[in-house]
CSV table of C-alpha atoms and ligand atoms in Angstrom, one decimal:
chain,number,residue,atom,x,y,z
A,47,UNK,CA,-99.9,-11.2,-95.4
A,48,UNK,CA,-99.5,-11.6,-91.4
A,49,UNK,CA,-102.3,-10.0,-89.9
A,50,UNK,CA,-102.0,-11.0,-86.4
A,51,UNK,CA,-98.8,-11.3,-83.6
A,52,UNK,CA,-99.6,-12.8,-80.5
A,53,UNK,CA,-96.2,-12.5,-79.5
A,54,UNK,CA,-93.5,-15.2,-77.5
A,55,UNK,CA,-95.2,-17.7,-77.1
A,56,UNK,CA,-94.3,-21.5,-75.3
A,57,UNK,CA,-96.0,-24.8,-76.3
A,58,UNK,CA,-99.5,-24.1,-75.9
A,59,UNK,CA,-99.8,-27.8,-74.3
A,60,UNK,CA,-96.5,-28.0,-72.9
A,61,UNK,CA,-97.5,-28.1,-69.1
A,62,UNK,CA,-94.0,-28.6,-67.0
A,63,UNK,CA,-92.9,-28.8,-63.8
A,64,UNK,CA,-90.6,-26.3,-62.4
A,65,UNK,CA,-87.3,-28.3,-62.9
A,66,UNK,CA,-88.3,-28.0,-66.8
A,67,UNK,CA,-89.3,-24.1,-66.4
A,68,UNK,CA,-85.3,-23.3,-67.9
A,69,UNK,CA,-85.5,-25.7,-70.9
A,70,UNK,CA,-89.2,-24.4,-71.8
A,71,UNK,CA,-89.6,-23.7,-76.4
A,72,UNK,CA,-90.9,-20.3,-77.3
A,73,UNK,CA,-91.7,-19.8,-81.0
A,74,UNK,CA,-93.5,-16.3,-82.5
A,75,UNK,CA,-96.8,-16.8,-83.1
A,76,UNK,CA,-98.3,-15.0,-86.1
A,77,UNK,CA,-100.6,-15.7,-88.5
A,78,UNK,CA,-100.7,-15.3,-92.2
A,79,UNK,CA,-103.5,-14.7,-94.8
A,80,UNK,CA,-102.9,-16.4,-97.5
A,81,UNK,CA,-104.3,-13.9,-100.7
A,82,UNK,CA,-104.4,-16.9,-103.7
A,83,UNK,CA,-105.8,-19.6,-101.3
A,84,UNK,CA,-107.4,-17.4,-98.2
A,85,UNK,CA,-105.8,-19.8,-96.0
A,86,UNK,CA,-105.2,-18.7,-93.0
A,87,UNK,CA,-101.6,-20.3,-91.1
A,88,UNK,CA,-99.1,-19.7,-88.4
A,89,UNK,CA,-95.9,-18.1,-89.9
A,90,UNK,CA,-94.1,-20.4,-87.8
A,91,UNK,CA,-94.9,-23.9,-86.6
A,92,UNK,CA,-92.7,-25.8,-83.6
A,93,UNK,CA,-91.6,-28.9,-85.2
A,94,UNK,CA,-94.4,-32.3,-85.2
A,95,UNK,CA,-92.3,-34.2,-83.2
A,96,UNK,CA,-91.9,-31.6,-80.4
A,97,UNK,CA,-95.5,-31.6,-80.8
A,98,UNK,CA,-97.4,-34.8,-81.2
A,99,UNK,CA,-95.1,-37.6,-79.1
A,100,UNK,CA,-95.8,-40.1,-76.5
A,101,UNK,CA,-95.9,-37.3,-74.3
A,102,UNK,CA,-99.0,-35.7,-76.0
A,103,UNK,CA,-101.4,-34.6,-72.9
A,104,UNK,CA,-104.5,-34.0,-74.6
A,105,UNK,CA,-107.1,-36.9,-74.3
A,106,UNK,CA,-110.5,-36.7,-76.6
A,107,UNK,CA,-112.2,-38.9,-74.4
A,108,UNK,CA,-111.7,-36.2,-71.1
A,109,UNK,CA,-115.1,-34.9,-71.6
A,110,UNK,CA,-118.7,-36.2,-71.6
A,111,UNK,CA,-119.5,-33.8,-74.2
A,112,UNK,CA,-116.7,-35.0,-76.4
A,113,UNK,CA,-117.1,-38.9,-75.8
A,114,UNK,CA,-121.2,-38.5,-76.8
A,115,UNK,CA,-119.9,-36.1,-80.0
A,116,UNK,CA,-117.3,-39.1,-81.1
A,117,UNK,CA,-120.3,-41.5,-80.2
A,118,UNK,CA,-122.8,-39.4,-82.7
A,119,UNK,CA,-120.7,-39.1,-85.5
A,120,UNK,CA,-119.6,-43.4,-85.1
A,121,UNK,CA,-123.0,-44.2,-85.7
A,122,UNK,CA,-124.4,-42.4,-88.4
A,123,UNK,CA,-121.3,-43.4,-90.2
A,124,UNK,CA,-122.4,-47.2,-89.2
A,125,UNK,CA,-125.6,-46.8,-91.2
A,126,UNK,CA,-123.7,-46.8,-94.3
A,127,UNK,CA,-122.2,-50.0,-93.4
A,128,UNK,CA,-118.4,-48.9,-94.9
A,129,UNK,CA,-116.6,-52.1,-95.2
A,130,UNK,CA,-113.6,-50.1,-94.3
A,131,UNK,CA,-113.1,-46.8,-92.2
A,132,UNK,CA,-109.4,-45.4,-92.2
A,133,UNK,CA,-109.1,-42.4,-88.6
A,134,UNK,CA,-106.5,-40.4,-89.1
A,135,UNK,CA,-105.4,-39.2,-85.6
A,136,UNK,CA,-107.1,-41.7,-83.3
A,137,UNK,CA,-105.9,-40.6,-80.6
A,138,UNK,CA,-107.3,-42.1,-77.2
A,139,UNK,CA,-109.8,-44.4,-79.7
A,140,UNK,CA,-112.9,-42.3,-78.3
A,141,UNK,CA,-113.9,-43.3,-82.3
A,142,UNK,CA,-112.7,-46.2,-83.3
A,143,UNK,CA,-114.3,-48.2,-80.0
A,144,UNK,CA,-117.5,-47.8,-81.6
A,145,UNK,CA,-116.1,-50.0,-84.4
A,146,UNK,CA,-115.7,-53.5,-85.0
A,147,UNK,CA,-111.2,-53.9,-85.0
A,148,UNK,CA,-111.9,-55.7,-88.6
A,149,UNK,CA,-113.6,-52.6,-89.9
A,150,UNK,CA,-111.3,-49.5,-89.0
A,151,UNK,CA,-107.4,-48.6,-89.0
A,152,UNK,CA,-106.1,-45.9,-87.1
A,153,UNK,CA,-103.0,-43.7,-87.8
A,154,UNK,CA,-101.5,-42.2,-84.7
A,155,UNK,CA,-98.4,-40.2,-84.3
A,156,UNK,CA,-98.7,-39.8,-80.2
A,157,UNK,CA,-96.9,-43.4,-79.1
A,158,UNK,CA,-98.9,-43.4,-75.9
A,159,UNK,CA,-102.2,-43.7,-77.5
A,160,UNK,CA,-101.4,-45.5,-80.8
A,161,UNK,CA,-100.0,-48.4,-77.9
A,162,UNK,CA,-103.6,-47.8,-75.7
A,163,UNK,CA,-105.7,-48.6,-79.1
A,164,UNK,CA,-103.6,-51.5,-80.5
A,165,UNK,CA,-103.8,-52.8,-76.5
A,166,UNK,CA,-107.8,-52.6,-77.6
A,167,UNK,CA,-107.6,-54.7,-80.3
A,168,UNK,CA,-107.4,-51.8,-83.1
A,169,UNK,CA,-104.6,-52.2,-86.1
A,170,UNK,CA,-102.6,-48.4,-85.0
A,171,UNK,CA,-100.0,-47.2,-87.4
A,172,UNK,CA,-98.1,-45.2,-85.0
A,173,UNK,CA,-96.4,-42.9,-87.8
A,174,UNK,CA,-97.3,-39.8,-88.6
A,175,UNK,CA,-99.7,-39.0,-91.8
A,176,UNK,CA,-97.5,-39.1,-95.1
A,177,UNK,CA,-97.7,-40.3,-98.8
A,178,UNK,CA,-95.8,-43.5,-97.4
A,179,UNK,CA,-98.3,-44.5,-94.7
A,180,UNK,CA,-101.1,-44.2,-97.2
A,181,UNK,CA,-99.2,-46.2,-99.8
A,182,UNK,CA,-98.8,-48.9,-97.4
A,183,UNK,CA,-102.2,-48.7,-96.1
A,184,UNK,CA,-103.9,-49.6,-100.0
A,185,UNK,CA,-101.3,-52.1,-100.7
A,186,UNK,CA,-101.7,-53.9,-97.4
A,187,UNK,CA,-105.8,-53.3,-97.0
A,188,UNK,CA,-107.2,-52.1,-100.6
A,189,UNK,CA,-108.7,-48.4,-100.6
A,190,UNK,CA,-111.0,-46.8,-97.7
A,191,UNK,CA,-114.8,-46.2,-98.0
A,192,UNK,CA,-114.4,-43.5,-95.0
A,193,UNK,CA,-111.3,-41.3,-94.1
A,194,UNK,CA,-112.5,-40.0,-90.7
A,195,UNK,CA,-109.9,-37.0,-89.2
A,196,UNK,CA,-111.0,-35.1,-86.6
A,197,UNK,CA,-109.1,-32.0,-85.3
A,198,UNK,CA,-106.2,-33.3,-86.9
A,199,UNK,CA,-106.1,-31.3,-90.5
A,200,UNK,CA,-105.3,-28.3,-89.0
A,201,UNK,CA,-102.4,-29.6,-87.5
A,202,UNK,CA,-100.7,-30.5,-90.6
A,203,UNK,CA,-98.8,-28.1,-92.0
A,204,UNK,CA,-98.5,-29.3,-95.7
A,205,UNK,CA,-101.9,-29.3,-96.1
A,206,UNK,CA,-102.1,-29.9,-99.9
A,207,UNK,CA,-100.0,-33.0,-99.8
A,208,UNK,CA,-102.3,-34.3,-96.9
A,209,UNK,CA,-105.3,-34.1,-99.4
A,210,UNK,CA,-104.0,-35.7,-102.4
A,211,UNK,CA,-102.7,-38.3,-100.2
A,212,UNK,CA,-105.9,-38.8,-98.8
A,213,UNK,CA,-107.7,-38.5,-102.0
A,214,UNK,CA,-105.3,-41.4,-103.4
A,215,UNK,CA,-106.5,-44.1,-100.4
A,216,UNK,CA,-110.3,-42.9,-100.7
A,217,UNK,CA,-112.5,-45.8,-102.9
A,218,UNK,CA,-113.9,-44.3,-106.1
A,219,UNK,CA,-117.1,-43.0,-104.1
A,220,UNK,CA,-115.4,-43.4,-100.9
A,221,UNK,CA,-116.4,-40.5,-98.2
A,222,UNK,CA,-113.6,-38.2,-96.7
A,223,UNK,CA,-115.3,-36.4,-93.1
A,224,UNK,CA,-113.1,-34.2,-91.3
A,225,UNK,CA,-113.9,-31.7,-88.7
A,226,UNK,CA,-112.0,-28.8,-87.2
A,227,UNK,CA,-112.1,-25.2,-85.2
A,228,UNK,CA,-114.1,-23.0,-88.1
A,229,UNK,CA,-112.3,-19.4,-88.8
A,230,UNK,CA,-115.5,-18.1,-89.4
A,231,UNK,CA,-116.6,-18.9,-86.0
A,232,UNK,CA,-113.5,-17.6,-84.6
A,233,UNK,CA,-113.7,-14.3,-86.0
A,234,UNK,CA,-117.4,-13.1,-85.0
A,235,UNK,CA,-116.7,-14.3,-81.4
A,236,UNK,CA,-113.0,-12.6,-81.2
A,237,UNK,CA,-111.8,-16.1,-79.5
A,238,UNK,CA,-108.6,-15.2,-80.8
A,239,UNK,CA,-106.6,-18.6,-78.7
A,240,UNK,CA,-107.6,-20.8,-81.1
A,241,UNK,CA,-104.1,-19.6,-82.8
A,242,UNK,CA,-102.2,-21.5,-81.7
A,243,UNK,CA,-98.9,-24.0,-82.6
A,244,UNK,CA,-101.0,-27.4,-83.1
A,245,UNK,CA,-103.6,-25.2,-85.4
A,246,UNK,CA,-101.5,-24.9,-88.0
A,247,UNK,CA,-104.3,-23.5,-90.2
A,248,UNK,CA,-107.8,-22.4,-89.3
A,249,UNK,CA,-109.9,-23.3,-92.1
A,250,UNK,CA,-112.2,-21.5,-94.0
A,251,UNK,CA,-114.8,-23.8,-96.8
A,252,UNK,CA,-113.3,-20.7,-99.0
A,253,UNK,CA,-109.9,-22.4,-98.7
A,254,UNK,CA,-110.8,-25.7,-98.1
A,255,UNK,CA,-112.6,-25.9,-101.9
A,256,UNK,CA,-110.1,-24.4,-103.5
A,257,UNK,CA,-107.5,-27.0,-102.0
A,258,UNK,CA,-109.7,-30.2,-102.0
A,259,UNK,CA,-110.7,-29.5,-105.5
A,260,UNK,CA,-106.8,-29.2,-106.6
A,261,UNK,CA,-106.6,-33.1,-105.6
A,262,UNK,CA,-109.4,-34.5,-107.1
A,263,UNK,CA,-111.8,-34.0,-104.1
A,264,UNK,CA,-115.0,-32.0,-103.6
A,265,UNK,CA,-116.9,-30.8,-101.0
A,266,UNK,CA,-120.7,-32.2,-101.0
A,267,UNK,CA,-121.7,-31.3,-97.2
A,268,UNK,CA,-121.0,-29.3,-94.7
A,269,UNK,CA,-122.5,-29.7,-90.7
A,270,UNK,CA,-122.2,-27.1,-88.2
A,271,UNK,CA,-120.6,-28.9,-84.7
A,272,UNK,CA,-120.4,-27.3,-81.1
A,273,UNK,CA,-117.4,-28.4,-80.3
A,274,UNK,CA,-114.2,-27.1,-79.8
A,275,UNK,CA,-115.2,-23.7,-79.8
A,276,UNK,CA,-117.2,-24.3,-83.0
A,277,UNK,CA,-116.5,-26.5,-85.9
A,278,UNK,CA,-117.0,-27.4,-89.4
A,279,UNK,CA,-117.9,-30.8,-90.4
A,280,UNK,CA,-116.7,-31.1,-94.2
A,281,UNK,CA,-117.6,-34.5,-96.3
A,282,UNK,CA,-115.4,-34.5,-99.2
A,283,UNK,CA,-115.5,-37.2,-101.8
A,284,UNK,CA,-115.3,-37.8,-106.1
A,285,UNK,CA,-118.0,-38.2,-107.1
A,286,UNK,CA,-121.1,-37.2,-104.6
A,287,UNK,CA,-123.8,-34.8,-105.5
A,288,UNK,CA,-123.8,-31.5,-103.9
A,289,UNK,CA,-125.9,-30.3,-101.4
A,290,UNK,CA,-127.4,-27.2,-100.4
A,291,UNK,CA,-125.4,-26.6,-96.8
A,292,UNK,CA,-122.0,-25.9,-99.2
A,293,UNK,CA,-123.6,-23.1,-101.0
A,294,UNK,CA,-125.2,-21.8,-97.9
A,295,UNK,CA,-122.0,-21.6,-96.1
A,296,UNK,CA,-119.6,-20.3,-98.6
A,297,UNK,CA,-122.4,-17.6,-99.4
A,298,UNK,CA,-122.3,-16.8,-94.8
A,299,UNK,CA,-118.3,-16.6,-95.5
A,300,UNK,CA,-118.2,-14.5,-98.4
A,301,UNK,CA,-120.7,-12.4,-96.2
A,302,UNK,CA,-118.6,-11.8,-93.6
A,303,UNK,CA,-115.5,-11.0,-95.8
A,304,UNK,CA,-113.6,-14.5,-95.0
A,305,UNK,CA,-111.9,-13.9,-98.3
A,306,UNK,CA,-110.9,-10.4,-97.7
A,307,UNK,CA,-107.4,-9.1,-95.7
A,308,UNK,CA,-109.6,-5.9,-94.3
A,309,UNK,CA,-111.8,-8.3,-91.6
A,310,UNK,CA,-108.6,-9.9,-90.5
A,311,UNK,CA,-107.2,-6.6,-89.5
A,312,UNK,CA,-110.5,-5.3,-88.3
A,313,UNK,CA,-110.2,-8.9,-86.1
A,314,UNK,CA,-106.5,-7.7,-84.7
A,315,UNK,CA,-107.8,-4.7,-83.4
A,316,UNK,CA,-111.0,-6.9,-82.0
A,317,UNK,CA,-108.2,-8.9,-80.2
A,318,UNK,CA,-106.3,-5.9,-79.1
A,319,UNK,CA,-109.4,-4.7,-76.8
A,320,UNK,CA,-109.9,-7.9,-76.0
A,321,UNK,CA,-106.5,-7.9,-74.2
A,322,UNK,CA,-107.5,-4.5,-72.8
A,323,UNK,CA,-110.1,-5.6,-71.1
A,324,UNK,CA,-109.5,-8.7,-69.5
A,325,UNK,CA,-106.3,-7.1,-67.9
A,326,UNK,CA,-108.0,-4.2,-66.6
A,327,UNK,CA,-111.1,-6.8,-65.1
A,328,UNK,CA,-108.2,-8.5,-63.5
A,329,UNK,CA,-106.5,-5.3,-62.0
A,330,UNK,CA,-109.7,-4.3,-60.7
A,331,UNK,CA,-110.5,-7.8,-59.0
A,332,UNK,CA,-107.1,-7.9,-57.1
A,333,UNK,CA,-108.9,-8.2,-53.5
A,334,UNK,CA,-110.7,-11.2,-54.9
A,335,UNK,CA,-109.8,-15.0,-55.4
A,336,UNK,CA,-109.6,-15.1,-59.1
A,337,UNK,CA,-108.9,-18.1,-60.7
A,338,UNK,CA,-108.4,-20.1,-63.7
A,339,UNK,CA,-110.8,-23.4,-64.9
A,340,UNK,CA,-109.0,-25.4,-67.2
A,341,UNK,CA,-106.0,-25.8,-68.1
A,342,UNK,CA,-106.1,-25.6,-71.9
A,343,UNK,CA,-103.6,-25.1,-74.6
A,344,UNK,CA,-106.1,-22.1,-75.5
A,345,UNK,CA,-105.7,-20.5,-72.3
A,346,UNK,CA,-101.8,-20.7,-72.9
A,347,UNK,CA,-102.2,-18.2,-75.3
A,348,UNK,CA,-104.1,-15.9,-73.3
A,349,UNK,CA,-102.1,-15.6,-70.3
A,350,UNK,CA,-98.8,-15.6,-72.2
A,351,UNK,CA,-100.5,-12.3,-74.8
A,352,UNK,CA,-101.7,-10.9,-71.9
A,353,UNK,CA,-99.0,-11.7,-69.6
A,354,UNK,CA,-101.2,-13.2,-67.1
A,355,UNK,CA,-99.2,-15.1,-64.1
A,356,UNK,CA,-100.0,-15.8,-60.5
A,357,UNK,CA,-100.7,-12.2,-59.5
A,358,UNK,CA,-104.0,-11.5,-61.6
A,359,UNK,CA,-105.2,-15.4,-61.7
A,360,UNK,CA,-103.7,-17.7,-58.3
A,361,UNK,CA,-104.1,-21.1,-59.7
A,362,UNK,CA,-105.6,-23.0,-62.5
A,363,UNK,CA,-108.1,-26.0,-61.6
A,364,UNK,CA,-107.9,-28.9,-64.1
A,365,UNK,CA,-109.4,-32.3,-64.0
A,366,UNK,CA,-106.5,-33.9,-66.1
A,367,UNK,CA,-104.4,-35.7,-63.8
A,368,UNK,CA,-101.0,-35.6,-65.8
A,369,UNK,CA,-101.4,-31.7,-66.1
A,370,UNK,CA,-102.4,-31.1,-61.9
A,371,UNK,CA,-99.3,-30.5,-60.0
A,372,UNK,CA,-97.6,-29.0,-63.1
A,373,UNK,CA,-97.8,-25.4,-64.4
A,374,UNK,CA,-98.9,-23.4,-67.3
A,375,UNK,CA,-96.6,-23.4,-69.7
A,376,UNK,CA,-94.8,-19.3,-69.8
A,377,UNK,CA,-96.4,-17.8,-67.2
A,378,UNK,CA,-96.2,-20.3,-65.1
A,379,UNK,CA,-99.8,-20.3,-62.8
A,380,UNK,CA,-99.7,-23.4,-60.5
A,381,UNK,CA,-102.5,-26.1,-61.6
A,382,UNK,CA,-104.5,-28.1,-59.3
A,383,UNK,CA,-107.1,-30.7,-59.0
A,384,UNK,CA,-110.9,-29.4,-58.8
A,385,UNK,CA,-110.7,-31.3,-55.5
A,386,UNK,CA,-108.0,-29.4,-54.2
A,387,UNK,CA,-108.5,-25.8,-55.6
A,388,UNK,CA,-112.1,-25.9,-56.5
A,389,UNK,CA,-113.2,-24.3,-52.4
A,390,UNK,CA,-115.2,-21.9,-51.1
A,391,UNK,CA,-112.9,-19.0,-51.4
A,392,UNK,CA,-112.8,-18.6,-54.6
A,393,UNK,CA,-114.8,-15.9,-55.9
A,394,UNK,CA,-114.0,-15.7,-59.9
A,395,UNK,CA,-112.8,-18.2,-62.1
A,396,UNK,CA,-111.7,-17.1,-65.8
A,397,UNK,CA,-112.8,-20.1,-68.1
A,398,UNK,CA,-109.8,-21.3,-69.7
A,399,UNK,CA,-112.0,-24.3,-71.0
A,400,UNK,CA,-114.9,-22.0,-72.7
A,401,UNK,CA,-115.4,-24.3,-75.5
A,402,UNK,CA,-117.1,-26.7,-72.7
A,403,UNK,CA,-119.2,-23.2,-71.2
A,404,UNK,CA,-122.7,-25.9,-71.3
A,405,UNK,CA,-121.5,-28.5,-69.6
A,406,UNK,CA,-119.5,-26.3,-67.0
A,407,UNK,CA,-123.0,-24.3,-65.7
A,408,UNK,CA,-125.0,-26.8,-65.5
A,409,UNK,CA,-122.0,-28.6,-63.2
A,410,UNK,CA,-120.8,-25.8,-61.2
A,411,UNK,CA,-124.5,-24.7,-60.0
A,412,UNK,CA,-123.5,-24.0,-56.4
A,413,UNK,CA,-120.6,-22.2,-57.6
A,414,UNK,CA,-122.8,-19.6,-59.2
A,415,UNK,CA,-125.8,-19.7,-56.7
A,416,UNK,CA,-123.4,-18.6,-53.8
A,417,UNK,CA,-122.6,-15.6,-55.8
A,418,UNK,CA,-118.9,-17.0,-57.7
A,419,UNK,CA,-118.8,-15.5,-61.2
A,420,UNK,CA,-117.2,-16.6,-64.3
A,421,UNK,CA,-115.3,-14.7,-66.5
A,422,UNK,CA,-115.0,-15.2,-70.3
A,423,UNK,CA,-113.4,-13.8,-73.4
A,424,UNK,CA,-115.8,-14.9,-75.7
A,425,UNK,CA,-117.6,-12.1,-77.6
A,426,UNK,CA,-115.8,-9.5,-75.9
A,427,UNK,CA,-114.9,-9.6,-71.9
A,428,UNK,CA,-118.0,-11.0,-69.9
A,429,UNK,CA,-119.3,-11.9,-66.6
A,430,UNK,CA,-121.2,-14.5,-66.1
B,604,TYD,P1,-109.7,-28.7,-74.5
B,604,TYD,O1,-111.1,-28.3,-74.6
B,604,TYD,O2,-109.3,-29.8,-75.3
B,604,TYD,O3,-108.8,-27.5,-74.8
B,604,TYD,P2,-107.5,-27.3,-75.7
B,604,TYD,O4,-107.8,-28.0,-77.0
B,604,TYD,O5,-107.5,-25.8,-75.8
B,604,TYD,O6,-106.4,-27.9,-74.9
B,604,TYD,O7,-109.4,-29.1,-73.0
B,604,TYD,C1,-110.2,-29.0,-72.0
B,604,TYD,C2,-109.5,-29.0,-70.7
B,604,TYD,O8,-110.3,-28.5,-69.7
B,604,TYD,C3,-109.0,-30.4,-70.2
B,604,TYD,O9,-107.7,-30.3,-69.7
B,604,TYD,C4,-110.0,-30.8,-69.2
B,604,TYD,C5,-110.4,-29.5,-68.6
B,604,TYD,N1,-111.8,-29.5,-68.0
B,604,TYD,C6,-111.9,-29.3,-66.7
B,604,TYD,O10,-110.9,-29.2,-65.9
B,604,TYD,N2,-113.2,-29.3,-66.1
B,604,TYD,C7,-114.3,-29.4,-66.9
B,604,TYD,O11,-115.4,-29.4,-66.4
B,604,TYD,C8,-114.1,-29.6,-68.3
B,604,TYD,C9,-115.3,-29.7,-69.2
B,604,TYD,C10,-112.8,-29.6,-68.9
């Protein structure tokens, strides 16, 4: 059942230049409710190699609050001295650097940073995740006692393959961890760009069970994350008692109506006003210097569902060097380097980087203290 149409949209991370502005992808971006499962999907995904290639901008280490998250995570999974860890999705090794090279293997489809981690040291499949690659992996190195994946399930499409895969290279009481976006979380605070073509699904545990148990795997724990907007830490495994947090969430799900087609299209109309609202705050703040900080694939889909350009937000400030210089990908906003277009004229920014709202206040002090105001869509259209 497609509850939600976000409309033509380009490649949410597909930042260009404007001699690539006539070759630019646009897909339709909807998403489905799933009524057996209560997976939630996009209708239509671009293909994985337009996607994930050697071009892939996004790096995990770009934040401090990421690269101390990756850290957390490494070392409680040291304590339980696994003789072998598997990452699926290593991207820029902001994990895997916390481990000796003997003790972890990385998959990574993204050339650029599978050759960055094997130029660390790290054994890199650069492939993407399939039956084959975890076939090989067993025969060449036995089975895995951790499969770590982070933000990097809900980019695979055949979901239900990826698990039985996965449950095939996990050791008897091996551990499976994976975390991504939660749907749950996305629907109480209406932050309705987290839809978009890498998320191929935004999980609910509803779903999740139902799928993990169909290949041998069950849920045991489940940890709440900050990051990324809000995430679900899920440890999966065969054979592990189950603890209290996988009741308590299923029951907060079931609560809200996760499993239910009615909250999702209470949710569109959320979204609708959303839209509404953030237009009508830009029209009215057309004397000022509005603005846009960071550059994220979740701002793509703002400004391309609310037809946002140059008029309503001048320029987008991003401390990614391969994105400044380039544009947004549809509506086409210039981006520049904080150093560049983070001056004293500007009087609004709209925070395209919102998932990072913590570490951005407590930077950005002076901003704020000579009266510059951000603007955010989270929980409905605020000031701050
Ligand atoms: P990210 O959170 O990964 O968003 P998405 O997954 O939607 O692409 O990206 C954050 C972006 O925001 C990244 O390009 C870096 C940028 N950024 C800043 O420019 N300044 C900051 O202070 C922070 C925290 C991030």
């Amino acid at each position: 059942m497609i509850f939600l149409e976000l409309g033509r949209q380009p490649l949410a991370n597909g930042f260009l230049t404007k001699s690539q502005f006539s070759e630019e992808i646009f897909y339709d971006l909807k998403m489905n409710f799933d009524e057996e499962t209560k997976l939630v999907s996009l209708v239509e995904q671009p293909s994985k190699e337009i996607l994930f290639n050697e071009n892939y901008p996004y790096h995990s280490s770009c934040s401090a609050t990421m690269r101390k998250h990756f850290k957390d995570i490494a070392n409680e999974i040291n304590k339980f001295n696994p003789k072998l860890i598997l990452e699926i999705g290593s991207n820029d090794g902001v994990f895997i650097r916390h481990f000796d090279p003997k003790q972890i293997i990385a998959v990574e489809p993204c050339g650029n940073f599978a050759s960055f981690t094997r130029d660390l040291g790290y054994q890199t499949y650069n492939e993407f995740w399939t039956n084959d690659i975890a076939q090989k992996i067993v025969e060449n190195h036995g089975k895995v006692d951790v499969v770590y994946a982070a933000n990097c399930m809900c980019h695979i499409m055949d979901i239900e393959a990826t698990f039985k895969s996965i449950s095939e290279v996990l050791s008897p009481d091996g551990v499976f961890i994976f975390e991504d976006p939660s749907l749950q979380e996305v629907l109480e605070t209406i932050t309705y760009d987290q839809f978009y073509d890498e998320h191929a699904h935004l999980f609910s545990i509803i779903a999740l069970k139902k799928l993990l148990e169909r290949n041998e795997l069950k849920i045991f724990k489940i940890e709440k994350t900050s990051v990324h907007g809000g995430s679900n830490r899920i440890y999966a495994g065969h054979s592990h008692d189950i603890q209290e947090s996988v009741d308590y969430f299923i029951w907060k799900e079931l609560e809200t109506g996760l499993q239910d087609i009615e909250t999702y299209y209470k949710f569109t109309q959320q979204v609708q006003k959303s839209k509404n609202d953030l237009i009508s705050l830009l029209e009215k703040s057309k004397d000022k210097c509005v603005i846009g900080y960071g550059a994220t694939s979740k701002s793509t889909i703002i400004y391309n569902y609310c037809n946002i350009d140059s008029n309503l937000v001048k320029y987008v400030i991003d401390t990614t060097p391969d994105k400044q210089n380039k544009y947004t990908p549809g509506t086409h906003i210039p981006i520049l380097s904080p150093e560049i277009g983070w001056n004293d004229s500007v009087d609004m920014a709209f925070l395209g980087a919102w998932n990072y709202l913590d570490e951005i206040l407590s930077k950005e002090i002076n901003f704020r203290s000579r009266g510059g105001k951000f603007i955010t869509h989270k929980n409905g259209i605020f000031i701050i």
